[in-house]
Coordinates of C-alpha atoms in Angstrom, one line a residue:
M1 CA -191.7 -28.1 -96.4
A2 CA -192.6 -31.4 -94.9
S3 CA -194.6 -34.2 -96.6
A4 CA -198.3 -34.5 -95.8
A5 CA -197.7 -37.8 -94.0
A6 CA -195.3 -36.0 -91.6
S7 CA -197.2 -32.8 -91.2
A8 CA -199.2 -34.1 -88.3
H9 CA -196.0 -34.4 -86.3
I10 CA -194.5 -31.0 -87.2
Q11 CA -195.9 -28.1 -85.3
A12 CA -195.3 -24.4 -85.7
T13 CA -194.2 -22.5 -82.7
P14 CA -196.8 -19.7 -82.2
T15 CA -194.3 -17.3 -80.6
L16 CA -191.7 -17.6 -83.4
C17 CA -191.6 -14.4 -85.5
A18 CA -189.7 -14.6 -88.8
A19 CA -189.1 -10.9 -88.8
A20 CA -187.1 -10.8 -85.6
K21 CA -184.6 -13.1 -83.9
P22 CA -185.4 -14.3 -80.4
P23 CA -182.8 -13.5 -77.8
V24 CA -179.9 -15.9 -77.8
Q25 CA -179.6 -18.0 -74.7
M26 CA -176.0 -17.4 -73.5
H27 CA -176.0 -19.2 -70.2
S28 CA -176.9 -22.8 -69.3
E29 CA -179.0 -23.5 -66.2
H30 CA -175.9 -25.1 -64.7
P31 CA -172.8 -22.9 -65.5
Q32 CA -170.4 -25.8 -65.5
R33 CA -172.4 -27.6 -68.2
K34 CA -171.3 -26.4 -71.7
R35 CA -173.6 -26.1 -74.7
V36 CA -172.5 -28.5 -77.4
L37 CA -174.0 -29.0 -80.8
F38 CA -173.4 -32.5 -82.1
V39 CA -173.8 -32.5 -85.9
T40 CA -174.3 -35.9 -87.6
S41 CA -176.0 -37.5 -90.6
E42 CA -177.1 -40.6 -88.7
F43 CA -178.8 -41.3 -85.3
A44 CA -179.6 -44.9 -84.4
D45 CA -182.9 -44.0 -82.7
L46 CA -184.2 -42.7 -86.0
I47 CA -182.0 -43.8 -88.9
K48 CA -178.8 -45.8 -89.0
C49 CA -176.5 -47.0 -91.8
G50 CA -173.5 -48.0 -89.8
G51 CA -171.5 -47.4 -86.6
L52 CA -171.8 -43.6 -86.9
G53 CA -175.5 -44.0 -86.0
D54 CA -174.7 -46.0 -82.9
V55 CA -172.0 -43.5 -81.8
S56 CA -174.3 -40.5 -82.4
A57 CA -177.0 -42.1 -80.2
A58 CA -174.6 -43.1 -77.4
L59 CA -171.9 -40.5 -77.1
P60 CA -174.3 -37.4 -76.6
R61 CA -176.2 -39.3 -74.0
A62 CA -173.1 -40.3 -72.2
L63 CA -171.9 -36.7 -72.2
S64 CA -175.3 -35.2 -71.2
P65 CA -174.7 -35.3 -67.4
Q66 CA -171.7 -33.0 -67.9
H67 CA -172.9 -30.9 -70.8
D68 CA -176.1 -29.5 -72.5
I69 CA -175.5 -31.5 -75.7
R70 CA -178.0 -31.4 -78.6
L71 CA -178.0 -33.1 -82.0
L72 CA -178.5 -31.6 -85.4
I73 CA -179.6 -34.1 -88.1
P74 CA -181.2 -33.9 -91.5
G75 CA -185.0 -34.3 -91.7
Y76 CA -185.0 -37.6 -93.6
R77 CA -188.4 -39.2 -94.3
Q78 CA -187.6 -41.8 -91.6
V79 CA -187.1 -38.9 -89.1
V80 CA -190.1 -36.8 -89.9
E81 CA -192.4 -39.9 -90.1
S82 CA -191.0 -41.5 -86.9
G83 CA -194.2 -40.5 -85.0
R84 CA -192.3 -38.2 -82.6
P85 CA -193.6 -34.6 -82.6
I86 CA -191.3 -32.0 -84.2
R87 CA -191.9 -28.4 -83.2
I88 CA -190.6 -25.6 -85.5
V89 CA -188.2 -23.4 -83.6
G90 CA -186.0 -21.8 -86.3
Q91 CA -185.8 -20.4 -89.9
L92 CA -182.8 -20.4 -92.1
T93 CA -182.4 -18.3 -95.2
G94 CA -180.8 -19.7 -98.4
L95 CA -177.3 -19.1 -99.6
A96 CA -176.2 -19.6 -103.3
A97 CA -177.7 -23.0 -104.2
L98 CA -178.3 -24.0 -100.6
P99 CA -182.0 -23.5 -100.0
P100 CA -183.9 -22.1 -97.1
C101 CA -184.8 -24.5 -94.4
Q102 CA -186.6 -24.8 -91.1
I103 CA -185.2 -26.1 -87.8
G104 CA -187.5 -28.4 -85.9
R105 CA -187.0 -29.5 -82.3
M106 CA -187.7 -33.1 -81.2
D107 CA -187.6 -33.9 -77.5
L108 CA -186.9 -37.5 -76.8
A109 CA -188.3 -39.4 -73.8
D110 CA -184.9 -39.5 -72.0
G111 CA -184.5 -35.7 -72.3
L112 CA -182.1 -35.6 -75.3
I113 CA -183.0 -32.7 -77.7
V114 CA -182.6 -33.3 -81.4
Y115 CA -182.7 -30.4 -83.9
V116 CA -184.0 -31.5 -87.3
L117 CA -183.1 -29.7 -90.5
L118 CA -186.3 -29.6 -92.5
N119 CA -186.5 -29.4 -96.2
A120 CA -188.6 -32.0 -97.9
A121 CA -187.0 -31.6 -101.3
L122 CA -183.6 -32.2 -100.0
Y123 CA -184.2 -35.0 -97.4
E124 CA -187.6 -36.7 -97.6
R125 CA -186.8 -39.4 -100.1
D126 CA -186.8 -43.2 -100.3
G127 CA -183.5 -44.9 -99.9
S128 CA -180.8 -44.2 -97.3
P129 CA -179.2 -40.9 -96.2
Y130 CA -176.6 -41.2 -99.0
V131 CA -177.9 -43.4 -101.8
D132 CA -181.2 -44.1 -103.6
T133 CA -183.1 -47.4 -103.6
Q134 CA -180.7 -48.7 -106.4
G135 CA -177.6 -48.0 -104.3
R136 CA -176.5 -44.9 -106.3
D137 CA -175.3 -41.8 -104.6
W138 CA -177.8 -38.9 -104.7
A139 CA -176.6 -36.5 -107.4
D140 CA -177.1 -33.6 -105.0
N141 CA -175.3 -35.0 -102.0
H142 CA -173.0 -32.0 -102.1
I143 CA -176.0 -29.7 -101.6
R144 CA -177.7 -31.8 -99.0
F145 CA -174.8 -32.1 -96.7
A146 CA -173.3 -28.7 -97.3
R147 CA -176.7 -27.4 -96.2
L148 CA -176.2 -29.4 -93.0
G149 CA -172.9 -27.8 -92.3
L150 CA -174.2 -24.4 -93.1
A151 CA -177.1 -24.9 -90.7
A152 CA -174.7 -25.8 -87.9
A153 CA -172.7 -22.6 -88.6
E154 CA -175.9 -20.6 -88.6
I155 CA -176.9 -22.0 -85.2
A156 CA -173.4 -21.3 -83.9
T157 CA -173.5 -17.7 -85.0
G158 CA -177.1 -17.1 -83.8
D159 CA -178.5 -16.8 -87.3
A160 CA -181.0 -19.6 -86.9
S161 CA -183.7 -17.8 -85.0
I162 CA -183.5 -20.2 -82.1
Q163 CA -183.0 -19.3 -78.5
W164 CA -180.1 -21.8 -77.8
R165 CA -176.6 -21.2 -79.1
P166 CA -173.7 -23.6 -78.7
E167 CA -170.4 -22.9 -77.1
L168 CA -168.8 -25.7 -79.2
V169 CA -169.7 -27.5 -82.4
H170 CA -168.8 -31.2 -82.8
A171 CA -169.1 -32.3 -86.4
N172 CA -168.9 -36.0 -87.4
D173 CA -167.5 -37.4 -90.6
W174 CA -167.7 -35.9 -94.1
P175 CA -171.5 -35.2 -94.2
A176 CA -171.0 -32.7 -91.3
A177 CA -167.5 -31.6 -92.1
M178 CA -168.4 -28.4 -93.9
A179 CA -169.6 -27.0 -90.5
P180 CA -166.1 -25.9 -89.3
A181 CA -165.4 -24.3 -92.8
Y182 CA -168.7 -22.3 -92.8
M183 CA -168.0 -21.2 -89.2
A184 CA -164.6 -19.9 -90.2
W185 CA -165.9 -18.1 -93.3
R186 CA -168.5 -16.4 -91.0
Q187 CA -165.8 -15.6 -88.5
A188 CA -167.6 -17.5 -85.7
S189 CA -165.8 -17.3 -82.4
T190 CA -167.3 -20.7 -81.4
P191 CA -164.6 -23.5 -81.6
S192 CA -165.3 -26.6 -83.7
L193 CA -164.2 -30.2 -83.4
L194 CA -164.3 -32.8 -86.2
T195 CA -164.4 -36.5 -85.5
I196 CA -163.3 -38.8 -88.4
H197 CA -165.1 -42.1 -88.2
N198 CA -163.7 -43.3 -91.5
L199 CA -161.1 -41.4 -93.6
A200 CA -161.9 -43.4 -96.7
Y201 CA -165.2 -41.5 -97.2
Q202 CA -164.3 -37.9 -97.9
G203 CA -167.4 -36.3 -99.6
L204 CA -165.8 -35.4 -102.9
C205 CA -167.5 -33.2 -105.5
D206 CA -166.7 -31.4 -108.7
M207 CA -164.6 -28.2 -108.3
R208 CA -167.3 -26.4 -110.3
C209 CA -169.7 -26.8 -107.4
A210 CA -167.8 -24.2 -105.4
S211 CA -170.1 -21.4 -106.4
E212 CA -173.2 -23.5 -105.6
L213 CA -171.9 -24.0 -102.1
A214 CA -170.8 -20.4 -101.5
I215 CA -167.2 -21.5 -101.0
P216 CA -164.8 -18.5 -101.2
E217 CA -162.4 -18.5 -104.1
S218 CA -159.5 -18.2 -101.6
A219 CA -160.5 -21.6 -100.1
C220 CA -160.5 -23.5 -103.3
G221 CA -156.7 -24.0 -103.4
V222 CA -154.5 -26.8 -102.2
D223 CA -154.4 -25.2 -98.7
G224 CA -158.2 -25.3 -98.6
L225 CA -160.7 -27.8 -100.0
E226 CA -158.9 -28.8 -103.3
F227 CA -158.1 -32.5 -103.4
Y228 CA -156.6 -33.8 -106.6
G229 CA -158.8 -31.5 -108.7
Q230 CA -162.0 -32.0 -106.7
L231 CA -163.5 -30.5 -103.6
S232 CA -163.3 -32.5 -100.4
F233 CA -165.7 -32.0 -97.6
L234 CA -163.6 -34.0 -95.2
K235 CA -160.5 -31.9 -96.0
A236 CA -162.5 -28.8 -95.3
G237 CA -163.3 -30.1 -91.8
I238 CA -159.7 -31.1 -91.1
A239 CA -158.4 -27.8 -92.3
Y240 CA -160.8 -25.5 -90.5
A241 CA -161.6 -27.3 -87.2
Q242 CA -159.7 -26.3 -84.1
H243 CA -159.2 -30.0 -83.3
V244 CA -159.6 -33.4 -85.1
T245 CA -160.2 -36.7 -83.4
T246 CA -160.6 -40.1 -84.7
V247 CA -162.0 -43.2 -83.1
S248 CA -159.0 -45.1 -81.8
R249 CA -155.4 -44.3 -80.8
R250 CA -153.9 -46.6 -83.4
Y251 CA -156.0 -45.3 -86.2
A252 CA -155.0 -41.7 -85.3
R253 CA -151.4 -42.8 -86.0
E254 CA -152.2 -44.9 -89.1
I255 CA -154.0 -42.0 -90.9
T256 CA -150.8 -39.9 -90.8
T257 CA -149.0 -42.5 -93.0
P258 CA -149.1 -42.6 -96.8
E259 CA -150.5 -46.2 -96.6
Q260 CA -153.7 -45.3 -94.7
G261 CA -153.8 -41.5 -95.0
C262 CA -156.0 -41.6 -98.2
G263 CA -154.1 -38.6 -99.6
L264 CA -154.6 -36.5 -96.5
D265 CA -151.7 -37.8 -94.4
G266 CA -149.7 -34.6 -95.0
L267 CA -152.5 -32.4 -93.6
L268 CA -153.0 -34.7 -90.7
R269 CA -149.3 -34.7 -89.8
A270 CA -149.5 -30.9 -89.7
K271 CA -152.3 -31.3 -87.3
V272 CA -150.2 -33.5 -85.1
L273 CA -147.4 -30.9 -85.0
L274 CA -150.0 -28.4 -83.8
N275 CA -151.3 -30.8 -81.1
Q276 CA -154.7 -30.8 -83.0
L277 CA -155.1 -34.5 -83.7
S278 CA -155.9 -37.3 -81.2
G279 CA -157.5 -40.7 -81.0
I280 CA -160.4 -41.4 -78.6
A281 CA -161.8 -44.9 -78.6
N282 CA -165.5 -45.5 -79.0
G283 CA -167.4 -47.4 -76.3
I284 CA -170.6 -49.4 -76.6
D285 CA -173.9 -48.4 -75.1
E286 CA -175.5 -49.8 -72.0
S287 CA -178.0 -52.0 -73.9
W288 CA -175.2 -54.6 -74.6
Q289 CA -175.8 -56.6 -71.4
S290 CA -175.7 -60.3 -72.0
E291 CA -177.6 -61.0 -68.8
N292 CA -180.7 -59.0 -69.6
D293 CA -180.7 -57.9 -73.3
P294 CA -184.4 -58.2 -74.3
H295 CA -183.3 -59.1 -77.9
L296 CA -181.8 -62.4 -76.7
L297 CA -183.8 -65.7 -76.3
Q298 CA -182.1 -66.1 -72.9
G299 CA -179.6 -64.1 -71.0
F300 CA -176.4 -65.4 -69.6
T301 CA -173.4 -64.5 -67.4
A302 CA -169.7 -65.4 -67.6
G303 CA -169.2 -69.0 -66.7
D304 CA -172.9 -69.9 -67.1
W305 CA -173.4 -70.7 -70.8
A306 CA -176.9 -72.1 -70.9
G307 CA -178.3 -68.8 -72.3
K308 CA -175.5 -68.7 -74.9
Q309 CA -176.5 -72.2 -76.0
A310 CA -180.1 -71.2 -76.3
N311 CA -179.2 -68.4 -78.6
A312 CA -177.0 -70.7 -80.6
T313 CA -179.9 -73.1 -81.0
Y314 CA -182.1 -70.2 -82.4
V315 CA -179.4 -69.1 -84.8
R316 CA -178.8 -72.7 -86.2
R317 CA -182.6 -73.1 -86.8
W318 CA -183.0 -69.6 -88.3
L319 CA -180.1 -70.1 -90.7
N320 CA -180.7 -73.8 -91.2
L321 CA -177.4 -74.9 -89.9
D322 CA -176.4 -78.3 -88.6
A323 CA -176.3 -78.5 -84.9
D324 CA -172.7 -79.7 -84.5
G325 CA -169.4 -77.8 -84.7
P326 CA -168.1 -74.3 -83.6
L327 CA -170.2 -71.4 -84.8
F328 CA -168.5 -68.6 -86.6
A329 CA -170.4 -65.3 -87.1
V330 CA -170.2 -62.6 -89.8
V331 CA -172.2 -59.5 -88.7
S332 CA -171.0 -56.8 -91.1
R333 CA -171.5 -54.5 -94.0
L334 CA -170.6 -56.7 -97.0
V335 CA -168.0 -54.4 -98.5
H336 CA -164.3 -54.7 -99.5
Q337 CA -163.0 -52.7 -96.5
K338 CA -164.4 -55.4 -94.2
G339 CA -162.4 -58.1 -95.9
I340 CA -165.5 -60.1 -96.9
D341 CA -163.6 -61.4 -99.9
L342 CA -161.0 -62.9 -97.5
T343 CA -163.8 -64.6 -95.6
L344 CA -165.1 -66.0 -98.8
Q345 CA -161.6 -67.5 -99.4
V346 CA -161.3 -69.2 -96.0
A347 CA -164.9 -70.4 -95.7
E348 CA -164.2 -73.8 -97.2
H349 CA -161.3 -74.2 -94.7
I350 CA -163.7 -73.5 -91.8
V351 CA -166.2 -76.0 -93.1
A352 CA -163.6 -78.6 -93.7
R353 CA -162.5 -78.3 -90.0
G354 CA -166.0 -78.9 -88.8
G355 CA -167.1 -75.2 -88.3
R356 CA -170.4 -73.6 -89.2
I357 CA -170.7 -70.0 -90.4
G358 CA -173.7 -67.7 -89.9
V359 CA -173.8 -64.4 -91.9
I360 CA -176.1 -61.4 -91.6
G361 CA -175.4 -58.2 -93.5
Q362 CA -175.8 -56.2 -96.7
G363 CA -173.6 -54.1 -98.9
E364 CA -171.9 -54.3 -102.3
P365 CA -174.1 -56.3 -104.7
A366 CA -171.2 -58.5 -105.9
L367 CA -170.3 -59.5 -102.4
E368 CA -173.9 -60.0 -101.4
A369 CA -174.3 -62.4 -104.4
A370 CA -171.0 -64.2 -103.6
M371 CA -172.0 -64.7 -100.0
A372 CA -175.5 -65.9 -101.0
D373 CA -173.9 -68.4 -103.5
L374 CA -171.6 -69.7 -100.7
G375 CA -174.6 -70.4 -98.6
R376 CA -176.3 -72.3 -101.4
R377 CA -173.2 -74.4 -102.0
Y378 CA -172.7 -75.3 -98.3
R379 CA -176.3 -75.8 -97.1
G380 CA -176.4 -76.8 -93.5
R381 CA -172.9 -75.5 -92.9
I382 CA -173.1 -71.9 -94.0
G383 CA -176.3 -69.8 -93.5
V384 CA -176.6 -66.4 -95.1
H385 CA -179.2 -63.7 -94.5
I386 CA -178.8 -60.6 -96.8
G387 CA -180.3 -57.7 -94.8
F388 CA -180.2 -56.6 -91.2
D389 CA -182.3 -57.2 -88.2
E390 CA -181.2 -56.0 -84.8
S391 CA -182.6 -58.9 -82.8
D392 CA -181.2 -61.5 -85.1
A393 CA -177.8 -59.8 -85.2
R394 CA -177.6 -59.7 -81.4
R395 CA -178.6 -63.4 -81.2
L396 CA -175.9 -64.3 -83.6
Y397 CA -173.3 -62.4 -81.5
A398 CA -174.6 -64.2 -78.4
G399 CA -174.9 -67.7 -80.0
S400 CA -171.6 -67.7 -81.9
D401 CA -168.3 -68.9 -80.6
F402 CA -166.2 -66.7 -82.9
L403 CA -166.7 -63.5 -84.9
L404 CA -164.9 -63.1 -88.2
M405 CA -163.7 -59.6 -88.7
P406 CA -160.8 -59.5 -91.2
S407 CA -161.0 -55.7 -92.0
R408 CA -158.4 -54.2 -94.3
F409 CA -158.7 -51.2 -92.1
E410 CA -160.9 -50.4 -89.1
P411 CA -161.0 -47.0 -87.5
C412 CA -162.5 -48.3 -84.3
G413 CA -165.0 -51.1 -84.9
L414 CA -167.9 -51.9 -82.7
S415 CA -168.7 -55.4 -83.8
Q416 CA -165.7 -56.9 -82.0
M417 CA -166.7 -55.2 -78.8
Y418 CA -170.3 -56.4 -79.1
A419 CA -169.0 -59.9 -79.8
Q420 CA -166.7 -59.8 -76.8
R421 CA -169.5 -58.7 -74.5
Y422 CA -171.5 -61.7 -75.6
A423 CA -168.6 -64.1 -75.2
S424 CA -167.9 -64.5 -78.9
L425 CA -164.1 -64.3 -79.5
P426 CA -163.2 -62.0 -82.5
I427 CA -160.8 -63.2 -85.1
A428 CA -159.6 -59.9 -86.6
R429 CA -156.9 -58.2 -88.5
C430 CA -154.4 -56.3 -86.4
T431 CA -155.3 -52.8 -87.5
G432 CA -156.9 -49.6 -86.1
G433 CA -159.3 -50.0 -83.2
L434 CA -159.2 -53.8 -83.6
A435 CA -155.6 -53.8 -82.3
D436 CA -156.6 -51.5 -79.5
T437 CA -159.5 -53.5 -78.2
I438 CA -158.4 -57.2 -78.8
E439 CA -155.6 -58.7 -76.7
D440 CA -154.3 -61.5 -78.9
G441 CA -154.7 -64.9 -77.4
V442 CA -156.5 -63.4 -74.4
S443 CA -159.8 -61.7 -75.5
G444 CA -159.6 -62.7 -79.2
F445 CA -157.2 -63.5 -82.0
L446 CA -155.3 -61.1 -84.3
F447 CA -153.4 -61.6 -87.5
D448 CA -151.3 -59.1 -89.4
A449 CA -151.3 -59.4 -93.2
P450 CA -154.7 -59.0 -95.0
Q451 CA -154.2 -62.3 -96.7
A452 CA -156.1 -65.6 -96.6
D453 CA -153.1 -67.6 -95.3
A454 CA -152.6 -65.4 -92.3
Y455 CA -156.3 -65.4 -91.7
R456 CA -156.5 -69.3 -91.8
R457 CA -153.7 -69.5 -89.2
A458 CA -155.6 -67.3 -86.8
I459 CA -158.7 -69.4 -87.4
D460 CA -156.7 -72.6 -86.7
R461 CA -155.5 -71.0 -83.4
A462 CA -159.2 -70.3 -82.5
L463 CA -160.2 -73.9 -83.3
H464 CA -157.4 -75.2 -81.1
V465 CA -158.8 -73.2 -78.2
F466 CA -162.3 -74.5 -79.0
E467 CA -161.0 -78.0 -78.5
H468 CA -159.8 -77.1 -74.9
P469 CA -163.0 -76.1 -73.0
E470 CA -161.1 -74.7 -70.0
L471 CA -159.0 -72.4 -72.2
L472 CA -162.2 -71.4 -74.2
D473 CA -164.1 -70.5 -71.0
A474 CA -161.1 -68.5 -69.7
M475 CA -160.9 -66.5 -72.9
R476 CA -164.7 -66.0 -73.0
C477 CA -164.6 -64.5 -69.5
K478 CA -161.7 -62.2 -70.3
A479 CA -163.5 -61.1 -73.5
M480 CA -166.7 -60.3 -71.6
R481 CA -164.8 -57.9 -69.3
A482 CA -162.9 -56.2 -72.2
P483 CA -165.2 -53.7 -73.8
L484 CA -165.7 -50.2 -72.4
Y485 CA -169.2 -48.7 -72.1
W486 CA -169.5 -45.1 -73.1
R487 CA -169.9 -43.9 -69.5
Q488 CA -166.3 -45.2 -69.0
S489 CA -164.9 -43.6 -72.1
V490 CA -166.3 -40.1 -72.2
Q491 CA -163.7 -38.5 -70.0
P492 CA -161.3 -37.8 -72.9
Y493 CA -164.0 -36.0 -74.7
D494 CA -164.9 -34.0 -71.6
R495 CA -161.3 -33.0 -71.2
L496 CA -161.0 -32.0 -74.9
F497 CA -164.2 -30.0 -74.7
Q498 CA -162.9 -28.1 -71.7
R499 CA -159.5 -27.5 -73.4
L500 CA -161.1 -26.1 -76.6
L501 CA -163.4 -23.9 -74.7
S502 CA -160.6 -22.6 -72.6
Q503 CA -158.5 -21.9 -75.7
A504 CA -161.4 -20.1 -77.3
G505 CA -161.9 -18.0 -74.2
A506 CA -158.3 -17.0 -74.1
H507 CA -158.3 -16.1 -77.8
R508 CA -161.4 -13.9 -77.3
A509 CA -159.7 -12.2 -74.4
M510 CA -156.7 -11.3 -76.5
R511 CA -158.8 -9.6 -79.2

């Protein structure tokens, strides 16, 4: 099932017999460590499109001291050709239009175990996990990601021919959201948790796809997957998971309102009444250390800004920016949600006030083109790089004075925390996780309305601070202490895992 280029890294397990299931491992080596399957469509070590990839790489590692947590990801070309050996450990039969697959196991150097869902026809393609090289959604995304959810359910019910069986399944966003539904339809006793990273992306497909996905007719109504005449993967996860989390406390409140509920606010309010919805803020991983990040030209600590200046010098040369003036950064997907159009509207104001803007990102073609045109019109004052490079992005965070982040909505946001850690003060809209992680006038600047006038006023406040070095230094030092690392923010997940496992145990005892 794997491509020829990848076959050297995929090895059959000699003891695996397709005709018989191996015994299911029912006890961890350490009884207090629970077995958790973390189901995701991105994993930054191997493939990343956005913040989900970062979270999927960091959260399982942060939880691993407390739990035996393993990942399940699709076997994209970037995964199977990563050079890391993959050992075949499981076989999955097909169901309706969902094809048979293999389960490979990848053991990473730090001990993290990744299960890879292998089917070359489904996953080994050029492009990203979700779109082709022209930016168009794959026409069979409903098959590709329903297969991921079904695989998670099969592992949970012991039908995957592997020796490890989870006590809890943690699904992430719409690509994994069918896992709780398939688990429920298979009457799995294993509890499931769904984390919503962005409610706006719901995984919609035609209602006629129900038979292809083996969705029971009883689940196709308004109380199930039906969403304004279509099927919604995310709604399935919300409806069938024992608990739903999202990635900040404020966003958990916002998505229960008609304004930001994306049509699912009623279902989410019902979850609140059942005490089945909560917000748990993301952290950042341990690599974001300004003093010793190998991506930076020179490290720095709070109050000693020589290293920050060295990175600023690199950024100005890289983007052909003039050497004077405060440096504003845009490190973002160039999409409507991120308020890029608002930044386009205020850019002239920043330049007129003596500021310089450095941009790195990619996204919607129209916004990419508009940003590139802005760079051409303001050569030396606005520098634009369409694309993404981790080292250059980190140097831009470290070298900039301010980060522009006028998101229309932001479930959590990581960029503002990366910027804070590197003493770049975020200028952000007061929404979702931005409101939870930025203290206005202390560790950054917030504005309310998603309008250019409100944005300009926040920028003017930032420029006033820049003109007063003592105040700027104080805010930089506050900002650097603000972000949480994952090791500091895993306790709520640990408590929730224990609660769900306890409830599941009580439910089984009552049967």
